[in-house]
XYZ file of C-alpha atoms in Angstrom:
674
model
C 1.934 -52.499 8.187
C 0.045 -49.181 7.896
C 0.868 -47.276 4.694
C 0.385 -43.381 4.148
C 0.497 -41.825 0.641
C 2.358 -38.446 1.205
C 1.967 -35.838 -1.694
C 4.221 -32.893 -1.580
C 3.717 -29.709 -3.668
C 6.775 -27.445 -4.330
C 6.264 -23.833 -5.188
C 6.324 -22.450 -8.944
C 8.272 -19.383 -8.222
C 12.021 -19.025 -9.266
C 14.479 -21.210 -7.362
C 11.503 -22.905 -5.386
C 13.083 -26.367 -5.963
C 15.793 -28.172 -4.044
C 18.178 -31.057 -4.570
C 18.569 -31.495 -0.854
C 17.661 -34.575 1.148
C 13.966 -34.245 2.439
C 12.961 -36.399 5.542
C 9.336 -36.666 6.721
C 8.184 -38.209 10.096
C 4.597 -38.374 11.305
C 3.539 -37.541 14.728
C 0.048 -39.114 15.853
C -1.947 -39.760 19.002
C -0.662 -43.028 19.449
C 3.014 -42.567 18.426
C 5.599 -41.314 16.177
C 7.164 -42.616 12.830
C 10.541 -43.071 11.962
C 12.258 -40.606 9.575
C 11.394 -41.453 5.813
C 13.755 -40.155 3.177
C 11.456 -39.040 0.518
C 13.101 -40.046 -2.644
C 12.315 -41.996 -5.955
C 14.918 -43.765 -7.773
C 15.903 -42.303 -11.036
C 13.781 -39.232 -10.471
C 14.533 -35.590 -9.943
C 12.430 -34.952 -6.621
C 11.049 -31.555 -5.756
C 11.495 -29.610 -8.921
C 9.991 -26.115 -9.192
C 6.217 -26.454 -9.586
C 6.371 -30.351 -9.103
C 3.584 -32.282 -7.095
C 5.526 -35.694 -6.028
C 3.638 -38.560 -4.081
C 5.362 -41.051 -2.142
C 4.562 -44.196 -0.297
C 5.432 -44.108 3.465
C 5.058 -47.362 5.511
C 5.264 -47.203 9.113
C 5.950 -49.985 11.773
C 2.942 -49.515 14.040
C -0.424 -47.718 14.351
C 0.041 -43.880 14.889
C -3.653 -43.041 15.663
C -4.818 -39.509 14.687
C -2.195 -37.730 12.746
C -1.400 -34.362 14.646
C 1.655 -33.163 12.958
C 4.272 -33.620 10.245
C 7.931 -33.097 10.585
C 10.015 -32.003 7.563
C 13.663 -32.047 7.749
C 15.933 -30.943 5.044
C 19.708 -32.037 4.919
C 22.314 -30.736 2.367
C 23.043 -32.652 -0.556
C 25.795 -30.513 -2.059
C 25.288 -26.777 -1.531
C 22.720 -25.268 0.834
C 19.495 -25.063 -1.354
C 16.199 -23.386 -0.256
C 12.987 -24.996 -0.870
C 9.613 -23.463 -1.048
C 7.083 -26.162 0.056
C 3.450 -25.303 -0.804
C 1.728 -28.087 1.103
C 1.580 -31.699 2.024
C -1.424 -34.082 1.556
C -1.651 -37.046 3.268
C -3.866 -40.188 2.516
C -4.156 -42.371 5.697
C -4.507 -46.253 5.649
C -8.383 -45.658 6.195
C -8.753 -43.451 3.157
C -8.968 -40.158 4.818
C -7.114 -37.102 3.273
C -5.566 -34.583 5.584
C -4.176 -31.477 4.076
C -1.204 -29.535 5.692
C -0.534 -26.223 4.379
C 3.050 -24.779 4.476
C 3.591 -21.796 1.881
C 6.939 -20.774 3.287
C 10.618 -21.362 2.438
C 12.716 -24.175 4.258
C 16.110 -22.782 4.314
C 19.448 -24.490 5.547
C 19.385 -27.604 7.557
C 16.516 -27.543 9.702
C 13.225 -28.821 10.739
C 9.701 -27.605 9.856
C 6.589 -28.901 11.756
C 3.225 -28.529 10.154
C -0.304 -28.983 11.438
C -3.076 -29.762 9.460
C -5.074 -27.057 7.795
C -7.986 -26.409 10.057
C -7.914 -23.019 11.566
C -7.835 -23.318 15.216
C -7.991 -20.589 18.027
C -5.845 -21.281 21.152
C -8.790 -22.234 23.072
C -9.526 -25.042 20.512
C -6.054 -26.686 21.360
C -6.515 -29.208 24.135
C -3.561 -31.483 23.292
C -0.183 -30.669 24.988
C 1.738 -31.257 21.664
C -0.414 -28.948 19.783
C -0.177 -26.276 22.482
C 3.641 -26.610 22.613
C 3.885 -26.105 18.710
C 1.760 -23.130 18.735
C 4.016 -21.553 21.476
C 7.321 -22.445 20.086
C 6.260 -21.296 16.551
C 5.707 -17.699 18.094
C 8.691 -17.849 20.201
C 10.792 -18.512 16.987
C 8.894 -15.716 15.000
C 9.360 -13.106 17.710
C 13.300 -13.719 17.624
C 13.190 -13.239 13.916
C 10.778 -10.432 13.496
C 12.056 -7.754 15.805
C 10.750 -4.206 16.080
C 13.400 -1.197 15.120
C 13.193 2.755 14.940
C 14.505 3.833 11.631
C 13.923 7.363 12.633
C 12.363 8.960 15.842
C 8.753 9.264 15.868
C 8.180 6.949 12.944
C 6.013 3.955 13.190
C 8.423 1.281 14.221
C 9.681 -1.209 11.182
C 11.326 -4.573 10.753
C 14.965 -4.827 12.282
C 16.837 -5.338 9.158
C 19.394 -3.077 7.195
C 18.871 -4.592 3.989
C 16.551 -7.001 1.985
C 19.080 -9.961 2.533
C 18.622 -9.492 6.255
C 14.975 -10.285 6.181
C 13.449 -13.662 7.346
C 13.464 -15.710 4.095
C 9.646 -16.045 4.086
C 8.935 -12.449 3.637
C 11.591 -11.799 1.084
C 10.838 -11.164 -2.402
C 11.126 -14.418 -4.801
C 13.913 -12.367 -6.807
C 15.490 -9.177 -5.363
C 16.498 -7.928 -8.895
C 12.994 -7.233 -9.652
C 12.452 -4.677 -6.959
C 15.804 -2.782 -7.188
C 14.701 0.755 -7.325
C 17.983 2.228 -9.251
C 17.556 -0.578 -11.953
C 13.799 -0.040 -12.196
C 14.024 3.771 -12.316
C 16.785 3.470 -15.109
C 14.825 0.810 -16.980
C 11.955 2.870 -16.753
C 13.892 6.009 -18.115
C 15.150 3.837 -20.897
C 11.626 2.408 -21.958
C 10.159 5.877 -22.032
C 13.271 7.037 -24.383
C 14.435 9.892 -21.757
C 17.416 8.502 -20.563
C 19.608 10.930 -22.622
C 18.324 13.584 -20.287
C 19.003 11.956 -16.868
C 22.217 13.269 -16.200
C 21.254 17.178 -17.338
C 20.816 18.594 -14.015
C 20.642 22.654 -13.748
C 19.554 22.511 -17.438
C 16.069 24.336 -18.044
C 13.302 23.577 -20.442
C 12.758 26.285 -23.172
C 8.989 26.122 -22.720
C 5.985 24.226 -21.869
C 5.954 22.301 -25.296
C 9.687 21.263 -24.500
C 8.486 19.143 -21.675
C 6.781 17.130 -24.548
C 10.315 15.808 -25.324
C 10.081 13.536 -22.216
C 6.204 12.668 -22.384
C 5.019 9.598 -23.859
C 1.900 10.456 -25.765
C -0.547 7.628 -25.742
C -3.901 8.387 -27.051
C -7.133 8.544 -25.014
C -5.399 8.222 -21.814
C -5.490 10.317 -18.629
C -2.142 11.466 -19.172
C -2.947 12.867 -22.514
C -6.024 14.604 -20.773
C -3.826 16.250 -18.047
C -1.332 17.333 -20.772
C -4.281 19.117 -22.778
C -6.282 20.496 -20.013
C -3.945 20.861 -16.861
C -4.171 24.810 -16.977
C -7.968 24.526 -16.661
C -9.592 25.315 -13.250
C -12.014 22.382 -13.534
C -9.031 20.056 -14.272
C -7.265 21.441 -11.162
C -10.245 20.843 -8.973
C -11.186 17.613 -10.426
C -7.767 16.085 -9.198
C -8.733 16.863 -5.601
C -11.496 14.403 -6.024
C -10.186 11.822 -8.136
C -6.376 12.222 -8.637
C -3.332 10.875 -7.017
C -4.367 12.436 -3.654
C -8.002 12.516 -3.070
C -7.959 12.677 0.697
C -7.109 16.163 1.516
C -10.135 18.346 0.126
C -12.753 18.893 2.934
C -15.909 21.063 3.072
C -15.033 24.524 4.642
C -17.287 25.136 7.736
C -15.575 28.401 8.524
C -13.012 30.475 6.803
C -9.652 30.080 8.350
C -8.342 33.320 10.114
C -5.124 33.172 8.334
C -6.707 33.270 5.124
C -8.358 36.933 4.970
C -10.474 36.527 1.760
C -13.551 38.423 1.223
C -16.744 38.262 -1.023
C -15.158 41.284 -3.059
C -12.265 39.170 -3.757
C -14.063 36.282 -5.143
C -17.427 37.442 -6.473
C -16.786 37.003 -10.004
C -16.333 33.166 -9.173
C -19.374 33.032 -7.046
C -22.103 31.929 -9.544
C -25.163 31.942 -6.978
C -25.184 35.755 -6.384
C -24.616 34.910 -2.610
C -21.821 36.218 -0.209
C -18.830 34.046 0.395
C -20.019 33.411 3.913
C -23.552 32.475 2.556
C -21.786 30.144 0.303
C -19.730 28.518 3.286
C -22.972 28.032 5.193
C -24.695 26.090 2.137
C -21.731 23.941 2.081
C -20.311 25.250 -1.491
C -16.777 26.147 -0.317
C -13.884 23.647 0.136
C -10.563 23.925 1.580
C -7.242 22.187 1.235
C -4.568 23.365 3.434
C -1.002 22.256 3.353
C 0.050 23.736 6.664
C 2.043 20.496 7.158
C 4.720 21.915 4.874
C 5.198 24.844 6.789
C 8.734 24.812 8.479
C 9.802 21.677 6.562
C 13.615 21.981 5.634
C 14.048 22.065 1.793
C 16.305 19.661 -0.179
C 19.954 21.024 -0.036
C 21.754 18.057 -1.311
C 22.674 19.610 -4.618
C 24.567 22.865 -3.891
C 24.300 23.760 -7.633
C 20.473 23.935 -7.397
C 18.461 26.001 -4.895
C 15.207 24.359 -4.061
C 12.047 25.556 -2.652
C 8.709 24.736 -0.759
C 5.353 26.555 -0.080
C 2.647 25.765 2.535
C -0.568 27.031 0.562
C -4.132 27.429 1.492
C -6.440 26.597 -1.439
C -10.086 27.699 -1.429
C -12.397 25.884 -3.865
C -15.973 26.345 -4.836
C -18.801 24.143 -6.123
C -20.272 26.029 -9.179
C -23.719 25.541 -10.686
C -22.419 22.670 -13.036
C -21.245 20.962 -9.572
C -17.642 21.201 -10.602
C -14.940 21.805 -7.911
C -12.966 25.020 -9.187
C -10.304 27.053 -7.219
C -11.353 30.512 -6.242
C -8.407 31.619 -3.867
C -4.942 30.561 -3.251
C -2.561 31.924 -0.520
C 0.921 30.455 -0.825
C 2.076 30.420 2.394
C 0.443 30.183 6.040
C 0.936 33.722 7.589
C -0.943 36.554 5.843
C 0.647 39.802 4.843
C 1.769 42.167 2.402
C 4.310 39.967 0.810
C 1.922 36.781 0.762
C -0.986 37.935 -1.463
C -4.022 36.014 -2.247
C -4.092 34.798 -5.922
C -7.393 34.937 -7.619
C -8.723 33.729 -10.899
C -9.224 37.353 -11.971
C -5.481 37.890 -11.701
C -3.156 38.088 -14.629
C -2.941 34.557 -16.458
C 0.461 33.741 -15.368
C -0.006 34.885 -11.631
C -3.099 32.536 -11.434
C -1.413 29.656 -13.444
C 1.767 29.647 -11.048
C -0.207 30.032 -7.842
C -1.924 26.754 -8.997
C 1.406 25.188 -9.920
C 2.584 25.841 -6.522
C -0.491 23.985 -4.952
C -0.026 21.144 -7.397
C 3.739 20.796 -6.140
C 2.657 20.886 -2.523
C -0.110 18.251 -3.331
C 2.720 16.018 -4.699
C 4.736 16.298 -1.565
C 2.047 15.343 0.797
C 0.893 12.596 -1.580
C 4.191 10.910 -1.719
C 5.432 10.801 2.043
C 2.185 11.060 3.947
C -0.859 9.694 1.808
C 1.363 6.932 0.120
C 4.439 6.059 2.301
C 3.230 6.776 5.820
C -0.592 5.934 5.534
C -0.213 2.886 3.245
C 3.314 1.371 3.139
C 4.381 1.979 6.828
C 1.130 1.389 8.357
C 0.631 -1.936 6.373
C 4.251 -2.893 7.648
C 3.251 -2.566 11.090
C 0.253 -4.707 10.436
C 2.545 -7.312 8.998
C 5.325 -7.420 11.663
C 2.673 -7.612 14.195
C 1.037 -10.721 12.406
C 4.081 -12.792 12.104
C 4.962 -12.027 15.948
C 1.731 -12.625 17.577
C -0.400 -15.044 15.411
C 0.819 -18.701 14.689
C 0.098 -19.798 11.180
C -2.970 -22.020 12.569
C -4.746 -19.103 13.705
C -7.716 -17.977 11.440
C -6.634 -14.317 11.404
C -3.135 -15.052 10.410
C -4.848 -17.322 7.535
C -7.078 -14.425 6.682
C -4.416 -11.535 6.635
C -1.047 -13.017 5.475
C -2.191 -12.507 1.757
C -2.602 -8.761 2.553
C 1.065 -8.317 3.956
C 2.904 -10.228 1.156
C 6.226 -8.535 0.311
C 5.039 -5.508 2.294
C 8.103 -5.544 4.640
C 10.338 -6.397 1.605
C 9.541 -3.372 -0.245
C 9.823 -1.022 2.561
C 13.100 -2.303 3.383
C 14.300 -1.837 -0.199
C 13.077 1.678 0.077
C 14.787 2.472 3.379
C 17.955 0.871 1.561
C 17.849 2.605 -1.774
C 14.842 5.208 -1.829
C 14.240 7.424 1.240
C 17.604 6.780 2.893
C 20.216 9.565 3.163
C 21.614 10.235 -0.255
C 18.582 7.953 -1.670
C 16.855 8.260 -4.909
C 14.289 10.276 -3.374
C 16.840 13.054 -3.048
C 17.394 13.206 -6.754
C 14.214 15.029 -7.726
C 12.171 16.006 -4.775
C 12.285 19.375 -2.890
C 11.497 17.422 0.243
C 14.304 14.972 -0.012
C 17.540 15.263 1.994
C 15.397 15.115 5.329
C 12.256 17.080 4.564
C 10.429 13.991 4.183
C 11.518 12.582 7.379
C 10.121 15.834 9.128
C 6.941 15.568 7.479
C 6.290 11.879 8.596
C 7.088 12.894 12.198
C 4.693 15.948 11.915
C 2.028 13.805 10.712
C 1.907 11.065 13.225
C -0.389 13.188 15.092
C -2.947 12.987 12.524
C -2.423 9.201 12.002
C -5.560 7.991 13.812
C -7.662 4.892 13.733
C -10.750 6.546 12.586
C -8.654 8.310 9.608
C -8.150 4.713 8.526
C -11.845 3.637 8.493
C -12.790 4.860 5.200
C -16.571 5.641 5.760
C -15.459 7.830 8.865
C -12.646 9.528 7.082
C -14.917 10.685 4.125
C -17.614 11.790 6.779
C -14.937 13.720 8.950
C -14.003 15.759 5.981
C -17.487 16.484 5.056
C -17.443 14.697 1.917
C -20.136 12.146 2.325
C -23.183 13.457 0.740
C -23.247 11.745 -2.746
C -26.021 14.170 -4.093
C -24.302 17.298 -3.042
C -20.887 16.034 -4.362
C -21.900 13.811 -7.358
C -18.472 13.269 -9.169
C -16.368 11.950 -6.007
C -15.678 8.443 -7.635
C -12.797 7.909 -5.217
C -15.498 8.107 -2.349
C -18.366 6.090 -4.388
C -15.886 3.199 -5.290
C -14.247 3.171 -2.020
C -17.254 2.791 -0.120
C -18.421 0.014 -2.193
C -15.184 -1.905 -1.984
C -14.947 -1.301 1.915
C -18.466 -2.815 2.487
C -17.722 -5.724 0.453
C -14.287 -6.423 2.601
C -16.387 -5.917 5.766
C -18.861 -8.338 4.949
C -16.171 -10.861 4.071
C -14.472 -10.446 7.375
C -17.739 -10.463 9.339
C -18.376 -13.838 7.772
C -14.911 -15.160 8.760
C -15.539 -13.857 12.162
C -18.595 -15.408 12.517
C -17.231 -18.857 11.356
C -14.426 -18.969 14.170
C -15.834 -16.668 16.969
C -18.870 -18.092 18.754
C -19.482 -14.722 20.744
C -17.799 -11.450 21.748
C -16.548 -13.577 24.878
C -14.449 -15.510 22.590
C -13.176 -12.567 20.962
C -12.081 -10.870 24.262
C -10.419 -14.165 25.236
C -8.272 -14.803 22.131
C -4.961 -14.022 23.912
C -3.086 -14.095 20.580
C -5.587 -11.717 18.932
C -5.233 -9.520 21.752
C -1.356 -9.353 21.615
C -1.526 -8.730 17.974
C -3.803 -5.590 18.612
C -1.535 -4.599 21.366
C 1.658 -4.739 19.244
C 0.102 -2.588 16.571
C -0.899 -0.014 19.233
C 2.436 -0.019 21.193
C 4.937 -0.364 18.432
C 2.903 0.875 15.436
C 1.282 3.788 17.052
C 4.006 4.114 19.752
C 1.277 3.593 22.458
C -0.372 7.061 21.816
C -3.943 7.029 23.179
C -4.777 10.063 20.725
C -4.128 7.633 18.017
C -7.680 6.145 18.813
C -6.028 2.677 17.822
C -7.520 0.028 20.197
C -5.433 -1.438 22.927
C -7.508 -4.595 22.789
C -10.840 -5.735 21.022
C -13.835 -7.058 22.770
C -16.540 -7.675 20.313
C -17.099 -9.372 17.161
C -18.238 -6.366 15.236
C -15.086 -4.431 16.446
C -12.965 -7.356 15.184
C -14.533 -7.371 11.642
C -14.168 -3.461 11.532
C -10.389 -3.669 12.564
C -9.823 -6.553 9.965
C -11.365 -4.432 7.356
C -8.955 -1.488 8.060
C -6.085 -3.744 7.817
C -7.118 -5.394 4.398
C -8.498 -1.993 2.969
C -5.331 -0.157 3.832
C -3.210 -2.743 2.167
C -5.041 -3.433 -0.948
C -7.594 -0.649 -1.944
C -6.513 2.431 -0.294
C -2.935 1.703 -1.514
C -4.097 1.022 -5.079
C -5.972 4.492 -5.075
C -3.151 6.419 -4.222
C -0.238 4.645 -5.865
C -1.234 3.264 -9.404
C -2.370 6.841 -10.966
C 0.902 8.270 -10.667
C 2.053 8.013 -14.137
C -1.621 9.370 -15.162
C -1.288 12.367 -13.051
C 2.264 13.188 -12.581
C 3.958 12.340 -15.937
C 3.049 15.842 -17.366
C 5.625 17.795 -15.161
C 4.068 21.015 -15.027
C 0.908 19.386 -13.388
C 2.988 17.981 -10.541
C 6.407 19.443 -10.135
C 8.610 17.577 -7.551
C 10.347 20.466 -6.825
C 10.447 24.389 -7.674
C 13.571 26.167 -8.193
C 12.601 29.693 -7.379
C 10.615 31.045 -4.144
C 6.776 31.583 -4.216
C 6.123 35.139 -5.636
C 5.781 37.894 -3.310
C 3.896 40.408 -5.352
C 1.393 40.044 -8.260
C 1.753 41.364 -11.774
C 5.387 40.412 -12.462
C 5.476 36.622 -13.453
C 6.098 35.763 -16.969
C 6.127 32.432 -19.035
C 9.853 32.182 -19.007
C 10.214 32.646 -15.095
C 7.644 29.768 -14.652
C 9.491 27.482 -16.859
C 12.833 28.350 -15.161
C 11.102 27.364 -11.700
C 10.021 24.047 -12.735
C 12.243 21.027 -12.651
C 15.465 20.999 -14.581
C 15.813 18.261 -17.226
C 17.936 15.909 -15.161
C 15.024 16.004 -12.372
C 12.403 15.750 -14.501
C 13.547 12.431 -15.806
C 14.221 10.881 -12.498
C 10.791 12.056 -11.713
C 9.174 10.409 -14.670
C 11.081 7.284 -14.279
C 9.895 6.964 -10.522
C 6.268 7.611 -11.304
C 6.213 5.045 -14.175
C 8.026 2.518 -12.159
C 5.679 2.957 -9.207
C 2.382 2.639 -11.666
C 3.211 -0.738 -12.834
C 1.764 -4.085 -11.487
C 4.181 -6.803 -10.506
C 4.515 -9.732 -12.959
C 3.115 -12.192 -10.347
C 0.361 -9.616 -8.938
C -2.527 -11.173 -7.156
C -5.536 -8.872 -6.835
C -8.099 -8.526 -4.321
C -10.234 -11.606 -3.764
C -7.287 -13.873 -5.034
C -6.277 -16.302 -2.565
C -4.419 -18.976 -4.389
C -2.344 -20.106 -1.365
C -4.938 -22.381 0.499
C -4.236 -21.392 3.909
C -8.061 -22.244 4.637
C -9.335 -25.509 4.064
C -12.831 -25.564 5.574
C -15.722 -25.252 3.220
C -17.609 -22.488 5.187
C -14.622 -20.028 4.517
C -14.172 -21.022 0.814
C -17.743 -20.362 0.376
C -17.301 -17.052 1.935
C -14.311 -16.396 -0.161
C -16.585 -17.098 -3.343
C -19.162 -14.633 -2.460
C -16.652 -12.106 -1.601
C -15.405 -12.631 -5.119
C -18.806 -12.479 -6.519
C -19.117 -9.171 -4.841
C -16.086 -7.701 -6.238
C -16.916 -8.852 -9.807
C -20.282 -7.014 -9.497
C -18.414 -3.843 -8.400
C -16.042 -4.226 -11.426
C -18.952 -4.243 -13.572
C -20.700 -1.170 -11.984
C -17.469 0.797 -12.294
C -16.868 -0.187 -15.850
C -20.513 0.620 -16.929
C -20.068 4.316 -15.284
C -16.524 4.646 -17.002
C -17.889 4.106 -20.644
C -19.506 7.384 -20.404
C -16.485 9.174 -19.126
C -13.388 10.997 -20.826
C -11.627 10.839 -17.541
C -12.542 7.401 -16.326
C -11.687 6.531 -12.706
C -10.530 2.790 -12.202
C -8.076 2.742 -9.529
C -10.554 1.110 -7.183
C -12.034 -1.448 -9.616
C -11.214 -4.471 -7.693
C -9.592 -6.153 -10.643
C -6.986 -3.440 -10.314
C -6.540 -3.450 -6.616
C -3.448 -5.667 -5.490
C -3.990 -7.779 -2.400
C -1.116 -5.967 -0.792
C 1.471 -3.214 -0.835
C 4.275 -4.456 -2.929
C 5.388 -1.772 -4.999
């Protein structure tokens, strides 16, 4: 009788093993086998990390094996099982791989196909077409869209982490408990004694050192030592946590009535301000999004304030970007002066602090939350709803949505919800952050997620003209490496543009993102369909780059740039000044966050800047969803390109007091998971 050798690999994560009964049956072109209990006498089967082999003897010839059915039945208590893969050795000596890489919960049946990636048009056998359709029908019932707040991109229909489908939950929910992690961070930083000291002001700038972890030769130490300098202020718009706002000023805004006379002491080329604009030496950062946003009122004992500044910057003869004019609100007038470097020391310092605080708010809520977390969640939900596990695009993208829906669900549960942790320290808490996302949706366009286009749209693409923009330089290298990789994968599975256009599952995936993620807004520029291989490659690059590189660039530097509180205050406790010449150092310190808010802020930026214990970095695909040699070779070439980029960045950073490493591929996690 025909005999098959079945090899079963159990996951190595916590609680991956099972004591339940596991049954297997084989479905072939000539028939189906009986159910076989996979069990070896006096042996503990399916332990965490185990690879177990079993001999399965069948009565009749089965022909070509098309599917494997796995049934799990309760032994004592219900016991989830993480199945990595099954390998089948046929009576002829051939090996067939059946990737799974998912949890099998309860008393259920899981049906696996062999690991070859297939488009729907490649499936001609009825049972395979039926399996494909059933998988999507099941997933669409599990992965449902929900509107968390009006105007937001839709998110997963789950109130808390445990409501999520098991396959997208964290391995251990405890590891991503925000309350626990922030508290632990404060304990590790030895600042937990301050965490309840709300309304208690610091005495001076040096007093902030009590909660500052001084580590020699780090960016955070450089920030603490140089944060008051104009060059450090300007540098952060290029290579800090929020390097996406600065743009070349093509025309001075009408609501910023700045003149050459005001700024002539800053202009080093003996030209007028208008001439400097024409030469491309003037840059602008406009925080108009913050205009009209409600301030945090969750603590009646502490008044908090926001501003909506406009900051004008200048490229000096040393090619450094420095500020030359700051107006703290949008409407010009006698009570909204334009602050200048020639003003009194503390007037100018306070104006810069207000800009840094405003930059923090835009960074956290828009650059970080909306444009990486929420957008990547849309990609992830659409992926599970519209692409079966056998589809090559599912196999390509699944690593790049790992834990994204889970982290966002935890954030809605603990962080950005009403009375959540975000309210504790941030002036935009208590609902302001929701208003910001709603206002910013009009600027969330497809082209703004295409990295080269976004850089060019801000006039920041000239590398000779703006030489120290490492976010741009490194980002373009990583973007191009991802684009070349996705183009190779597309070439392997799509013979022509016609095949792309005819792939209905792919078109449904793209349409789901447009309709539910972008709320069907044509102005978003998100495609409703994709008709060419080139456009498909670009689209896949957007998905992967957003989830990996863009998130890394705006997330993992938070402790570096935000741990010195005066450099990025999460709240201000007095309104922006309406006149010049009255600000004192004591007033500035009193405006800054109190001890309690400072501690919660510090705990947050420390926790958010840490990699996960089981982090997978760009180019790492330990789950072998693809089994074909051409794709594995493409992956190897991708990793080689990424290694080259790592070396280029490391070599440049050797000469830098302020190294830029956030876009080094060995520091870019595959997905948004923190």
